[in-house]
Structure formats: structure tokens, C-alpha cells
Tab-separated table of C-alpha atoms and ligand atoms in Angstrom:
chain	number	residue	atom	x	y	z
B	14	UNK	CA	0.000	0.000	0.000
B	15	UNK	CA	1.360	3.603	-0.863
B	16	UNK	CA	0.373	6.513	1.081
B	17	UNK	CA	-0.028	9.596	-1.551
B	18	UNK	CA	2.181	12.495	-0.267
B	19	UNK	CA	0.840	15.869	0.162
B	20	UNK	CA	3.888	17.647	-2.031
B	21	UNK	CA	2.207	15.077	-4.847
B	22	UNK	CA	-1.187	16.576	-4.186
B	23	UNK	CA	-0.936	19.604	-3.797
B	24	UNK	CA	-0.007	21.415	-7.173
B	25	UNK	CA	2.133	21.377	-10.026
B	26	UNK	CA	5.819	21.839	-9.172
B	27	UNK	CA	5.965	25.968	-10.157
B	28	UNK	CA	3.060	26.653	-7.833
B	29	UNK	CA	4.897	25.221	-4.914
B	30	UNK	CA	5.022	28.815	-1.912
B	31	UNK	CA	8.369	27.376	0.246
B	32	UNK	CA	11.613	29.363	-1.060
B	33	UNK	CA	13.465	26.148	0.081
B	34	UNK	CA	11.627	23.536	-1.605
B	35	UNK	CA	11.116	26.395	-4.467
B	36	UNK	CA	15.204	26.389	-4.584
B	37	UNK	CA	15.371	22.735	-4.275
B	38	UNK	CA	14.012	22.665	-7.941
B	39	UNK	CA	15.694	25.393	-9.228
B	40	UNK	CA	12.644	27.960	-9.012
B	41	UNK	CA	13.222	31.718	-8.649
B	42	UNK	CA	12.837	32.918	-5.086
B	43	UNK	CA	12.299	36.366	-3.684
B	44	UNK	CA	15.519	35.842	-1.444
B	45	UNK	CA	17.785	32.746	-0.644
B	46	UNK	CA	16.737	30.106	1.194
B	47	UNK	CA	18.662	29.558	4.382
B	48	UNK	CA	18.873	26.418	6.914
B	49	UNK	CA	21.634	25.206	8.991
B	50	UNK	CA	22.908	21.388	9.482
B	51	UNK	CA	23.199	20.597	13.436
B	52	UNK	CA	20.640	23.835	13.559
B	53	UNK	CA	19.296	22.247	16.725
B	54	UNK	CA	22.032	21.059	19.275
B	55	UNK	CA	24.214	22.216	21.984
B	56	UNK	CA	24.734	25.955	20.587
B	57	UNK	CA	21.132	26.590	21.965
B	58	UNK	CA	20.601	27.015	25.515
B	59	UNK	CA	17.069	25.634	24.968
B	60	UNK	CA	18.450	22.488	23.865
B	61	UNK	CA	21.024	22.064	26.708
B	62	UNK	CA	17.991	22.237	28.878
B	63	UNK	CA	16.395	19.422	27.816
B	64	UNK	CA	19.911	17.760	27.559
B	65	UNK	CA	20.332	17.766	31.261
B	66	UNK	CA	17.609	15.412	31.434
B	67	UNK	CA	17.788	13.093	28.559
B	68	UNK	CA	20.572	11.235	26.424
B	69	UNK	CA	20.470	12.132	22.682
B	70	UNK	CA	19.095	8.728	22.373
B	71	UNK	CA	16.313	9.324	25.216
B	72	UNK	CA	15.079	12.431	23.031
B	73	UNK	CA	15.031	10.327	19.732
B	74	UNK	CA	12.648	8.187	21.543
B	75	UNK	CA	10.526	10.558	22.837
B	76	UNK	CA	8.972	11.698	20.034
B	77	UNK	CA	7.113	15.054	21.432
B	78	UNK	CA	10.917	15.748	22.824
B	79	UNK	CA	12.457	15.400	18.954
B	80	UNK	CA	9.976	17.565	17.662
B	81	UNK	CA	10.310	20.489	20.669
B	82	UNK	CA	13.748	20.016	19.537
B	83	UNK	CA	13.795	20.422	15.929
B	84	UNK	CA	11.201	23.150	16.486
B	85	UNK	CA	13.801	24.879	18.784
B	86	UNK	CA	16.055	26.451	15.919
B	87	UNK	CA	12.967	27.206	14.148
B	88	UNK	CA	11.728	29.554	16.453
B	89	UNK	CA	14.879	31.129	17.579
B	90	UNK	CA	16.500	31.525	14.031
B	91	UNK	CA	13.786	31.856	11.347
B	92	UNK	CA	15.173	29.605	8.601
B	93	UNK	CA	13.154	28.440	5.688
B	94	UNK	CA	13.350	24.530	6.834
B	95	UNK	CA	13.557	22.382	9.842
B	96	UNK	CA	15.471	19.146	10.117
B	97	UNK	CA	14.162	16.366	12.091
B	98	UNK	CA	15.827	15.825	15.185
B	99	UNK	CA	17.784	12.208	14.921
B	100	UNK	CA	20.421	10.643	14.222
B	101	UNK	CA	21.942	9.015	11.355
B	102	UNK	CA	23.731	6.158	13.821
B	103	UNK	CA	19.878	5.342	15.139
B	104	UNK	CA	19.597	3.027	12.259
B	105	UNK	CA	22.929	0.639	14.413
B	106	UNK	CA	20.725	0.107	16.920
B	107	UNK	CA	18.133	-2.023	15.183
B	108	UNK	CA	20.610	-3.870	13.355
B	109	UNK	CA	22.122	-4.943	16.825
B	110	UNK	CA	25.415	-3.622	16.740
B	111	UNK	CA	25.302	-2.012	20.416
B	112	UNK	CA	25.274	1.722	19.966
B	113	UNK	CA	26.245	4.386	22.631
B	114	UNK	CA	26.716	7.768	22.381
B	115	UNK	CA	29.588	8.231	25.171
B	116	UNK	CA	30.315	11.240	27.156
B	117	UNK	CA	33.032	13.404	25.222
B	118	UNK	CA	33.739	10.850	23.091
B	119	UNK	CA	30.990	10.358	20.384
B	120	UNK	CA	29.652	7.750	19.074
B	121	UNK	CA	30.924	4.224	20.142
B	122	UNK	CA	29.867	0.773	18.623
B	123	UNK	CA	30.151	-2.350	20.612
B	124	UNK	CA	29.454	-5.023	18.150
B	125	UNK	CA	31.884	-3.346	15.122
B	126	UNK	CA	31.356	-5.523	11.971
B	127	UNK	CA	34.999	-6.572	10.862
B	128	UNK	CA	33.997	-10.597	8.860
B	129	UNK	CA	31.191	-12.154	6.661
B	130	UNK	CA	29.771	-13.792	9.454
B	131	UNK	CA	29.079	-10.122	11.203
B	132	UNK	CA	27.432	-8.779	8.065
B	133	UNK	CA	25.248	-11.784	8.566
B	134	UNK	CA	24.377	-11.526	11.806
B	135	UNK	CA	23.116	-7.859	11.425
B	136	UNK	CA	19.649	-7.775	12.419
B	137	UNK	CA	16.751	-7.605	9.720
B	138	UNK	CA	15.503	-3.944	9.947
B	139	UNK	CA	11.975	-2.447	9.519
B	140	UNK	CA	11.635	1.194	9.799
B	141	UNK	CA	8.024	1.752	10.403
B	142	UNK	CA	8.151	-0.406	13.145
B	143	UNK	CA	11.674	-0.713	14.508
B	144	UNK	CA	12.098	3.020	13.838
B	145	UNK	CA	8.507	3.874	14.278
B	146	UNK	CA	9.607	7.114	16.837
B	147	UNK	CA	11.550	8.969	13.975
B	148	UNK	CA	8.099	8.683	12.043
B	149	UNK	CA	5.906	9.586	15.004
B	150	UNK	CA	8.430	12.804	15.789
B	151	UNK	CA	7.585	13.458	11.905
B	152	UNK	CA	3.996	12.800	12.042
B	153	UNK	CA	3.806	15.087	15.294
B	154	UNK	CA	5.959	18.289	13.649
B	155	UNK	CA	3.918	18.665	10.162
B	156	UNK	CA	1.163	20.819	12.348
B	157	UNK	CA	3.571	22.885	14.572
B	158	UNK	CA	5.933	23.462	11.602
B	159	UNK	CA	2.988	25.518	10.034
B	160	UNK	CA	4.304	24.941	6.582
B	161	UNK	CA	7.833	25.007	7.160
B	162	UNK	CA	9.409	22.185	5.352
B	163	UNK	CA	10.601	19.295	7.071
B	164	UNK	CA	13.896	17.542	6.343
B	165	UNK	CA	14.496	14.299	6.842
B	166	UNK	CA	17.536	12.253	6.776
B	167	UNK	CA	19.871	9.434	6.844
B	168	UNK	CA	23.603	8.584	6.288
B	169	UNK	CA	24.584	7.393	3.472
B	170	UNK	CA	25.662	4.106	3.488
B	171	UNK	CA	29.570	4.596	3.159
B	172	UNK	CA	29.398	6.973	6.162
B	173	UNK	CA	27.202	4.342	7.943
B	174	UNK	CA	29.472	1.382	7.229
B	175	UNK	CA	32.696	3.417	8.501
B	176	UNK	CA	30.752	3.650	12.060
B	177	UNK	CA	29.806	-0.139	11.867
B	178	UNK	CA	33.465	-1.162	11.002
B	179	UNK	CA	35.322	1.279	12.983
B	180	UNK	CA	33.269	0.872	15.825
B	181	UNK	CA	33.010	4.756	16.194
B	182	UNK	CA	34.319	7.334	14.918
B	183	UNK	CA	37.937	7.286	12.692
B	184	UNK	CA	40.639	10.205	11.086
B	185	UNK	CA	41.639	7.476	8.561
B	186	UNK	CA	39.188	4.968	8.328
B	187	UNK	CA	41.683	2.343	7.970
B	188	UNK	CA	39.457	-0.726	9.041
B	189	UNK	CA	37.177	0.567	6.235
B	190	UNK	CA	39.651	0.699	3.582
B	191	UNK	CA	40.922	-2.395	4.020
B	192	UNK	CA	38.258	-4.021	4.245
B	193	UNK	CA	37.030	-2.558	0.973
B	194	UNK	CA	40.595	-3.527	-0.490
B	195	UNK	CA	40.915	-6.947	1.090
B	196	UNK	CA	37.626	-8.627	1.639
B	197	UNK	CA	35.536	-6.828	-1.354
B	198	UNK	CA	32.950	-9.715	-1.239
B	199	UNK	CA	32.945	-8.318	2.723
B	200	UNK	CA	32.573	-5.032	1.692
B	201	UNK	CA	29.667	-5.459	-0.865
B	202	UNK	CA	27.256	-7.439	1.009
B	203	UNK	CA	27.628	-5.082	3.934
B	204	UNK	CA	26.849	-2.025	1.807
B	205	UNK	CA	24.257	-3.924	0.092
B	206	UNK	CA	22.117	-4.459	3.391
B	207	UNK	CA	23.290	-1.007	4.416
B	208	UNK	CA	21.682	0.623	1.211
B	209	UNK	CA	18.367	-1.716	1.470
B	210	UNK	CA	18.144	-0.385	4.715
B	211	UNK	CA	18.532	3.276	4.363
B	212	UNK	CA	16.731	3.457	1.674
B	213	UNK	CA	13.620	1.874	3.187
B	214	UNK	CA	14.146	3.930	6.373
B	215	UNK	CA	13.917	7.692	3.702
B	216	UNK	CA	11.084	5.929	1.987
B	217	UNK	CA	9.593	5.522	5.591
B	218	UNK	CA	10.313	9.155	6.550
B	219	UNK	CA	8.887	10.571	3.473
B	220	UNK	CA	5.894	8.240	3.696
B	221	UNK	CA	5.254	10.029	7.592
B	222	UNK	CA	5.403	13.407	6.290
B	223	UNK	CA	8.968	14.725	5.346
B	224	UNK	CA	9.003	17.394	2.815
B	225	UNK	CA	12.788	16.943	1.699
B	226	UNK	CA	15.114	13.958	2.927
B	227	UNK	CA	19.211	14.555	2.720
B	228	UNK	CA	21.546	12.258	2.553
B	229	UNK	CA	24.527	12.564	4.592
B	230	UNK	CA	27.877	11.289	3.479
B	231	UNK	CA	30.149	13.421	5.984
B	232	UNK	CA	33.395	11.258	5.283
B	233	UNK	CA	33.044	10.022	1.964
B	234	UNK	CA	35.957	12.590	1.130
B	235	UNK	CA	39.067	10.310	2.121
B	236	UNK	CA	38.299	8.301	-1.185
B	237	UNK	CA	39.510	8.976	-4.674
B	238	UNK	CA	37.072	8.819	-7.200
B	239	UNK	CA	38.301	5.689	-8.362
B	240	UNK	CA	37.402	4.030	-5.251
B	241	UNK	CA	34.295	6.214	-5.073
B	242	UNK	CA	33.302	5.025	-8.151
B	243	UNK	CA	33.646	1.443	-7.763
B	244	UNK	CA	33.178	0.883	-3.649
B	245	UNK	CA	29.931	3.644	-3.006
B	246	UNK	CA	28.224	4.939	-5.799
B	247	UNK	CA	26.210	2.241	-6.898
B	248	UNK	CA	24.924	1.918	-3.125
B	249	UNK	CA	24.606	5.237	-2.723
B	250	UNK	CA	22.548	5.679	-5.749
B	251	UNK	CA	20.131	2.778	-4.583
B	252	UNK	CA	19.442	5.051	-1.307
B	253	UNK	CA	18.772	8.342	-3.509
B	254	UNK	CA	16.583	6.810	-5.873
B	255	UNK	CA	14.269	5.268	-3.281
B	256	UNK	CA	13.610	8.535	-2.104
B	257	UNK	CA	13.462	10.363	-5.246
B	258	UNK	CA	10.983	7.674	-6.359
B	259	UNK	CA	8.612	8.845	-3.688
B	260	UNK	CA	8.177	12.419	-4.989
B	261	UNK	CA	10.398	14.968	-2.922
B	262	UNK	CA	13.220	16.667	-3.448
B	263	UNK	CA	16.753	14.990	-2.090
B	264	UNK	CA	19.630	16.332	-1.158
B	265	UNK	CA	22.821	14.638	-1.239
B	266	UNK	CA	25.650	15.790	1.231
B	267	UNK	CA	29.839	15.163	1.679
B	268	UNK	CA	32.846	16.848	2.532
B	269	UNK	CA	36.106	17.580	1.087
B	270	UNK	CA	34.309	15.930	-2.219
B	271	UNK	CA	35.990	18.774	-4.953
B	272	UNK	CA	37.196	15.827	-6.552
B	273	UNK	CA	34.484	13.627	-6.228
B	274	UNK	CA	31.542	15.988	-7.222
B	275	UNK	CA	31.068	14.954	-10.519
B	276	UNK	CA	30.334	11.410	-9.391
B	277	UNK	CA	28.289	12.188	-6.253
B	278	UNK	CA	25.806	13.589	-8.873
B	279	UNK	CA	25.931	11.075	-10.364
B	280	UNK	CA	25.008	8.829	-7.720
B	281	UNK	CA	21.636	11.354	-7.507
B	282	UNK	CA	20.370	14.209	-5.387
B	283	UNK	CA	18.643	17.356	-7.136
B	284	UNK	CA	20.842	19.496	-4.874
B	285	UNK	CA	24.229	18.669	-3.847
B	286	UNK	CA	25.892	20.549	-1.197
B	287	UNK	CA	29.744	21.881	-1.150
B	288	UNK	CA	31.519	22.279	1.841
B	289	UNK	CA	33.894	25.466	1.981
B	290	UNK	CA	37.095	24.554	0.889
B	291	UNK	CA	36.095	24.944	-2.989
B	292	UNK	CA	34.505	28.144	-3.873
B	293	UNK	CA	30.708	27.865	-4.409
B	294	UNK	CA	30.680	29.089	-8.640
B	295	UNK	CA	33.704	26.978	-8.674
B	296	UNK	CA	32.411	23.774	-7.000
B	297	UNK	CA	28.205	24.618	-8.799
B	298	UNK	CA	30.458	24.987	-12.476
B	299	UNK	CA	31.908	21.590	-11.680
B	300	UNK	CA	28.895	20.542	-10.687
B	301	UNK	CA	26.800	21.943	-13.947
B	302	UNK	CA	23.730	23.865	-14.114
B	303	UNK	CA	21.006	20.900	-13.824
B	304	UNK	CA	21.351	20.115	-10.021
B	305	UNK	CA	20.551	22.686	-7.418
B	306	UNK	CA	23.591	23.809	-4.368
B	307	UNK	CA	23.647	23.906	-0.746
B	308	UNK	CA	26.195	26.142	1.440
B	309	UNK	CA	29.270	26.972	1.623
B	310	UNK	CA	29.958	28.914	4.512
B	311	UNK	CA	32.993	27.654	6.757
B	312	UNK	CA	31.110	26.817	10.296
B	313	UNK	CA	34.129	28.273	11.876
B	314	UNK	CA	33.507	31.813	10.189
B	315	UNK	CA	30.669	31.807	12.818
B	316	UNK	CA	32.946	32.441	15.723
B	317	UNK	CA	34.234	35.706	14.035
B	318	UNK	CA	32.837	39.263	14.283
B	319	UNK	CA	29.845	40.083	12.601
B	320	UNK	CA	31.705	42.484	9.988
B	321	UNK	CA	33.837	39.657	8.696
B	322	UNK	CA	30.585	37.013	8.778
B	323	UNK	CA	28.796	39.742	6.970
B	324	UNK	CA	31.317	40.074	4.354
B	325	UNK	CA	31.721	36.415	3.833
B	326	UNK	CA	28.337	35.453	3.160
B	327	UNK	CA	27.794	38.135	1.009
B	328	UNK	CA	30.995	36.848	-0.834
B	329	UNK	CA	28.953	33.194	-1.060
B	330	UNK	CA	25.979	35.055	-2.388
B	331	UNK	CA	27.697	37.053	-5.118
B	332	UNK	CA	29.223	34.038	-6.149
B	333	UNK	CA	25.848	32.425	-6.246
B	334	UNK	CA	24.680	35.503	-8.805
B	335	UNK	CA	21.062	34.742	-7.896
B	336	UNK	CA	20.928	31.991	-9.937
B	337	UNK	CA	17.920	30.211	-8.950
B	338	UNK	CA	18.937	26.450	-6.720
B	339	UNK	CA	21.247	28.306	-4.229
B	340	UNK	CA	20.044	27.167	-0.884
B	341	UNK	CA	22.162	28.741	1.534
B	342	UNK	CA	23.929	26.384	4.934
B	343	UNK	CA	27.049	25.802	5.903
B	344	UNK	CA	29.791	23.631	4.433
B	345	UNK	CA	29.226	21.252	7.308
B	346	UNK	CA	27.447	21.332	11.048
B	347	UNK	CA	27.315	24.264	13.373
B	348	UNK	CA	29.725	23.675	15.776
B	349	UNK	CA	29.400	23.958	19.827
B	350	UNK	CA	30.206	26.704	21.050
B	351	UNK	CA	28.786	28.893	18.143
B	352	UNK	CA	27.473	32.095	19.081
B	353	UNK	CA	23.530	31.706	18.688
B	354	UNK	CA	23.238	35.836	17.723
B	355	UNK	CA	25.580	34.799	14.923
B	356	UNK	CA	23.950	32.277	13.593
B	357	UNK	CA	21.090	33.931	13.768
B	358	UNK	CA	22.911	37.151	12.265
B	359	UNK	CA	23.334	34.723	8.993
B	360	UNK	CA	20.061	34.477	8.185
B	361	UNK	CA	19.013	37.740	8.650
B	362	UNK	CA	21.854	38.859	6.056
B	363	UNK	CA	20.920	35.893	3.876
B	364	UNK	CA	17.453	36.842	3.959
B	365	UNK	CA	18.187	41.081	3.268
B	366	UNK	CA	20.726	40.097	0.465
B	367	UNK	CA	19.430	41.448	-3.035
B	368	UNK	CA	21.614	39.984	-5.687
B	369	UNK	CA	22.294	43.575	-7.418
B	370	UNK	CA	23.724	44.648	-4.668
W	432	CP3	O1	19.874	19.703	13.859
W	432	CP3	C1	20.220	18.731	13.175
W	432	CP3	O2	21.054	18.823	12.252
W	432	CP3	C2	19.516	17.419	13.377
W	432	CP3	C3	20.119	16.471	14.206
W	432	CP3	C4	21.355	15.671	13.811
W	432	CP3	C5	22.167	15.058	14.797
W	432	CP3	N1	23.095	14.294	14.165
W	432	CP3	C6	21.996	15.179	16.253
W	432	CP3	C7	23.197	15.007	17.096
W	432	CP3	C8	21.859	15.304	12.561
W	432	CP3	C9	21.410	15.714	11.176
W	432	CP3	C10	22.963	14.437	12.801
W	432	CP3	C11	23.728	13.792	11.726
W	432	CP3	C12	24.973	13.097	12.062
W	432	CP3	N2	25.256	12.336	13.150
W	432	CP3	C13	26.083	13.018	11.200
W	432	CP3	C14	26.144	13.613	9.829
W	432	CP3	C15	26.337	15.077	9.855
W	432	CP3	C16	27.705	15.509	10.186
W	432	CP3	O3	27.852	16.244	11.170
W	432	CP3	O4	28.601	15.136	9.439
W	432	CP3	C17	27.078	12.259	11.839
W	432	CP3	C18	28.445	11.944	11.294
W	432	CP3	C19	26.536	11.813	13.072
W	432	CP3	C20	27.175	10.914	14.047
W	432	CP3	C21	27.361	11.564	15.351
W	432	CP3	N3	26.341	11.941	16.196
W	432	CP3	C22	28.580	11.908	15.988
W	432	CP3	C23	29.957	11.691	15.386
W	432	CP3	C24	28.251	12.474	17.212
W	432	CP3	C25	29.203	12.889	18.299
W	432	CP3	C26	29.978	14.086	17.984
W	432	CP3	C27	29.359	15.317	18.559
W	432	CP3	O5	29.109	16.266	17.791
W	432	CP3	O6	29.184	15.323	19.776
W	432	CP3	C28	26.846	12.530	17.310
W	432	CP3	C29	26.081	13.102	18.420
W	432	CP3	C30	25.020	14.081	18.055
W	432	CP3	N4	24.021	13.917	17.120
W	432	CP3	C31	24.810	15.340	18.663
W	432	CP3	C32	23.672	15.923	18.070
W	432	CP3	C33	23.003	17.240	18.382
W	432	CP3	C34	25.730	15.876	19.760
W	432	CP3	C35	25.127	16.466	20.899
W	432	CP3	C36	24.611	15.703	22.072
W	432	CP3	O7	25.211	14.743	22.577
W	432	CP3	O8	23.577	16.172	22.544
């Protein structure tokens, strides 16, 4: 049974009113689009608050606690989209391989997958069910959010498989590699239930109520294309295409990827983002005209005066030219300690940017 999606209902494409899903498809908007990856987190006082109560994990399973969260930013900063308050580890703890999110430390995985015989015991995994409180947190937002578009999310399954085979997180994801290089037939039928997975878990999202679903391949940079090519696209491309199948616009997310951009679109997404060591015109030219662009500003730029964050965003926008598909984030997540005034200085200057100017 298919649930018909509201974004399907509703209108033809060109009518659609949100300036980010408008930018998503490459529609004119009256200014750009602005949203922030790791909007909601420790930054914000509010979301410390609730912290002092409950793990990360305790607020993924409280549903009505995700969704204060991922409403948090949305109050406080006015960006044009929310992202659901998750995880893209959550999907480890179905699949049995011990998750904990350890004080200072990050993620940790008790149960890392290193042989065959570990890909094989991973546990069968079904979203609606064994995920069923990312969809209720979903299903709970799409009033509150008041037309706000909701993101939802996953890793992709490179990113996902260095956390499984690490066993946390890694500088030079050495297990990963070597597996890839030595036990290929390892390798493949891990990312193979990895991408099955993921991609049913988007298609789950979407089917709740998710407006937009990204895809987040945060370390797929320490591979060359070659091994991009041949190790994660065609798994990666499974996971996109599920969602894009279901009618919503996907975005499809790395770092350090100048070299790898060409592929990663490729694999899919109608926007990809860039991170800010290439410069946005640069990275978009690479890129073509036929996808859509998210970012680029440094998340480090946030800690400096407002002047300088002034200057360099307008320096992101000029290079953007007001090209319709600019939607405008950081090159990766807001960091810790960010200033939340700064942050929200961003969008405000996003949002008063005329491209003339
Ligand atoms: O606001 C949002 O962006 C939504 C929530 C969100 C979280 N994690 C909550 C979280 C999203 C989109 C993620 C994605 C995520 N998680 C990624 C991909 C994005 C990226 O940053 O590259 C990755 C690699 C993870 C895995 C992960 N989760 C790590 C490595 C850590 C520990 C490091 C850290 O920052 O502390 C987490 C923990 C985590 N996930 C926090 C948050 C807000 C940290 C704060 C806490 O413990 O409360």
C-alpha cells in the first residue's frame, strides 16, 4: 500500500510557496533560502535544557521531545526549513550492533562488523516499526511546523558502514579501507544491506510526512574517485533513488568531495551541497547547471565578528549571482560553542541580500 504524499497533491511543481523547496528545484525565489545542518544542538541554551535530562538517544525516543527540539532552531532563528531531530547512527541500533553515544567521546559501537559472518548476523531492519519514533516525531511536527518544510535524513551508506566497522568514529578509516581492499565480497554485502536499509528507512520518513530527505555522506571525502566510483556509488545511488521515487526533493551531502563531485551527482540528489574549501561558482560549475547547491559557509567563520561574517556570506551570495537552486547552509554542522546571535545574524543577512547589490 502507498500513502499519496501531500507535495504530490498539492499542485504542479511551479506553484509550490516554500523558497526552500522552491530552490530545491531550481525555481526563482524572492531571497535565498537559508537552513543550517546541526541547527538544533548544543549551541542553543534551549536544547542544553532538555539535555540535562535526557541522552540524545532518550530524546530520539521521545517523540514530542524530537519535535520540541527540531522546532527549537525554528523559532529562535527563522530559517526556511527544519530538520528532524535524529540521528543518522539510530539506524545501528536495530541492526544490533550495540550503539552508545559516550560522554566526550561520540559515538561508540560495541558489536563493530569486521567478517562475513558479522554482516550476517546484522539484524533484519523495519523502519516503520523498529524506527517507528523517527516517524511519530515526523507525524507530530507537520502541524507545529505551520508549513515550514521538514527535512528528513539518513547517512549514506559509506558513512554508515565506517561507524559499523570502525566501531566509532575514525581520522583514517583504515578498518574501512581495508576491508574494501581486502575482503571486497565483505565489503559489498555489507553495503548492500546497508543501502536496502537506508533506503527503506527515507522511503519511511517521506511516507510520515517529510518534505525533503538529505543524505549525509560526511566522510566520503578520504576516497579517490576511483574508489568512489567502484566501492559507493552504486549503493549510494540505490538510497537516492528510493527517495526520489517517492516524490520529494533529495539532497545529497559530503565533505572535502571537490574531486568527487562529478560522481556524487551522479550517484543522484537534485541538490548537492559543497563544503567550503572549494569556492561555491567553482564547485556549482563543476557541478553543472542541472542540479541545485547547498552552502558553503565555513562553520568556523561563525565564531568571528559580525563584519567579517557579513562580508563572507555576502561573498557566497555574489558568487551564487542569484541563480535560482542556491540554498544557503554551511559547508558542514554548526559547531558547539557557536554564538547563537551569529547564527542567527546569517540568516538575517541571507534573507536582506538582493543579488544587485
Ligand atoms: O539539527 C540537526 O542537524 C539534526 C540532528 C542531527 C544530529 N546528528 C543530532 C546530534 C543530525 C542531522 C545528525 C547527523 C549526524 N550524526 C552526522 C552527519 C552530519 C555531520 O555532522 O557530518 C554524523 C556523522 C553523526 C554521528 C554523530 N552523532 C557523531 C559523530 C556524534 C558525536 C559528535 C558530537 O558532535 O558530539 C553525534 C552526536 C550528536 N548527534 C549530537 C547531536 C546534536 C551531539 C550532541 C549531544 O550529545 O547532545
Amino acid at each position: 500500500m502507498t500513502t499519496p504524499q501531500l507535495t504530490n497533491l498539492q499542485s504542479p511543481v511551479s506553484d509550490i510557496a516554500s523558497p526552500f523547496l522552491r530552490a530545491c528545484y531550481r525555481l526563482p525565489t524572492e531571497s535565498t533560502p537559508v537552513w543550517f545542518m546541526r541547527q538544533a544542538g548544543r549551541y542553543m541554551a534551549e536544547y542544553r535544557a532538555i539535555r540535562q535530562k535526557y541522552s540524545l538517544v532518550e530524546i530520539c525516543y521521545h517523540p514530542e521531545l524530537a519535535a520540541e527540539v527540531t522546532l527549537q532552531p525554528v523559532r529562535a532563528l527563522g530559517v526556511d526549513a527544519a530538520i528532524l531531530f535524529a540521528d543518522i547512527l539510530l539506524p545501528a541500533i536495530p541492526l544490533g550492533v550495540g550503539l552508545e553515544f559516550a560522554k566526550g567521546e561520540g559515538p561508540i559501537l560495541h558489536n563493530p562488523v569486521r567478517t562475513m559472518e558479522d554482516v550476517k548476523n546484522l539484524r533484519p531492519v523495519y523502519p516503520e516499526t523498529d524506527l517507528g519514533y523517527v516517524m511519530d516525531a515526523i507525524r507530530i511536527l507537520r502541524g507545529p511546523l505551520a508549513g515550514i518544510p521538514l527535512i528528513g535524513f539518513c547517512g549514506a551508506p559509506f558513512t554508515v558502514a565506517s561507524y559499523l566497522i570502525e566501531g566509532g568514529s575514525s581520522r583514517e578509516f583504515l578498518k574501512t579501507k581495508t576491508m574494501m581492499y581486502s575482503a571486497p565480497e565483505v565489503w559489498h554485502a555489507l553495503m548492500e544491506k546497508l543501502s536496502s536499509v537506508l533506503a527503506d528507512y527515507l522511503v519511511a520518513q517521506i511516507r510520515a510526512g517529510a518534505q525533503a530527505v538529505q543524505v549525509f555522506d560526511s566522510w566520503v571525502g578520504a576516497l579517490s574517485p576511483q574508489d568512489y566510483e567502484n566501492f559507493v556509488l552504486p549503493y549510494s545511488q540505490k538510497v537516492l533513488k528510493a527517495a526520489k521515487a517517492q516524490g520529494v526533493p533529495v539532497i545529497h551531502f559530503g565533505t572535502n568531495t571537490t574531486t568527487l563531485l562529478p560522481l556524487m551527482k551522479r550517484a543522484g540528489g537534485d541538490v548537492l551541497g559543497l563544503d567550503w574549501r572549494i569556492p561555491l561558482d567553482e564547485g556549482w560549475s563543476l557541478l553543472g547547471d542541472d542540479v541545485a547547491v547547498q552552502g558553503n559557509l565555513d562553520p568556523a567563520i561563525l565564531f568571528a565578528p559580525l563584519p567579517e561574517i557579513k562580508a563572507r556570506v555576502h561573498d557566497i551570495l555574489r558568487r551564487a549571482e542569484g541563480r535560482p537552486g542556491h540554498i544557503f547552509n554551511l559547508g558542514h554542522g554548526i559547531l558547539q560553542h557557536t554564538p547563537v546571535d551569529h547564527v542567527k545574524a546569517v540568516v538575517d543577512i541571507v534573507h536582506e541580500f538582493k543579488a544587485d547589490r
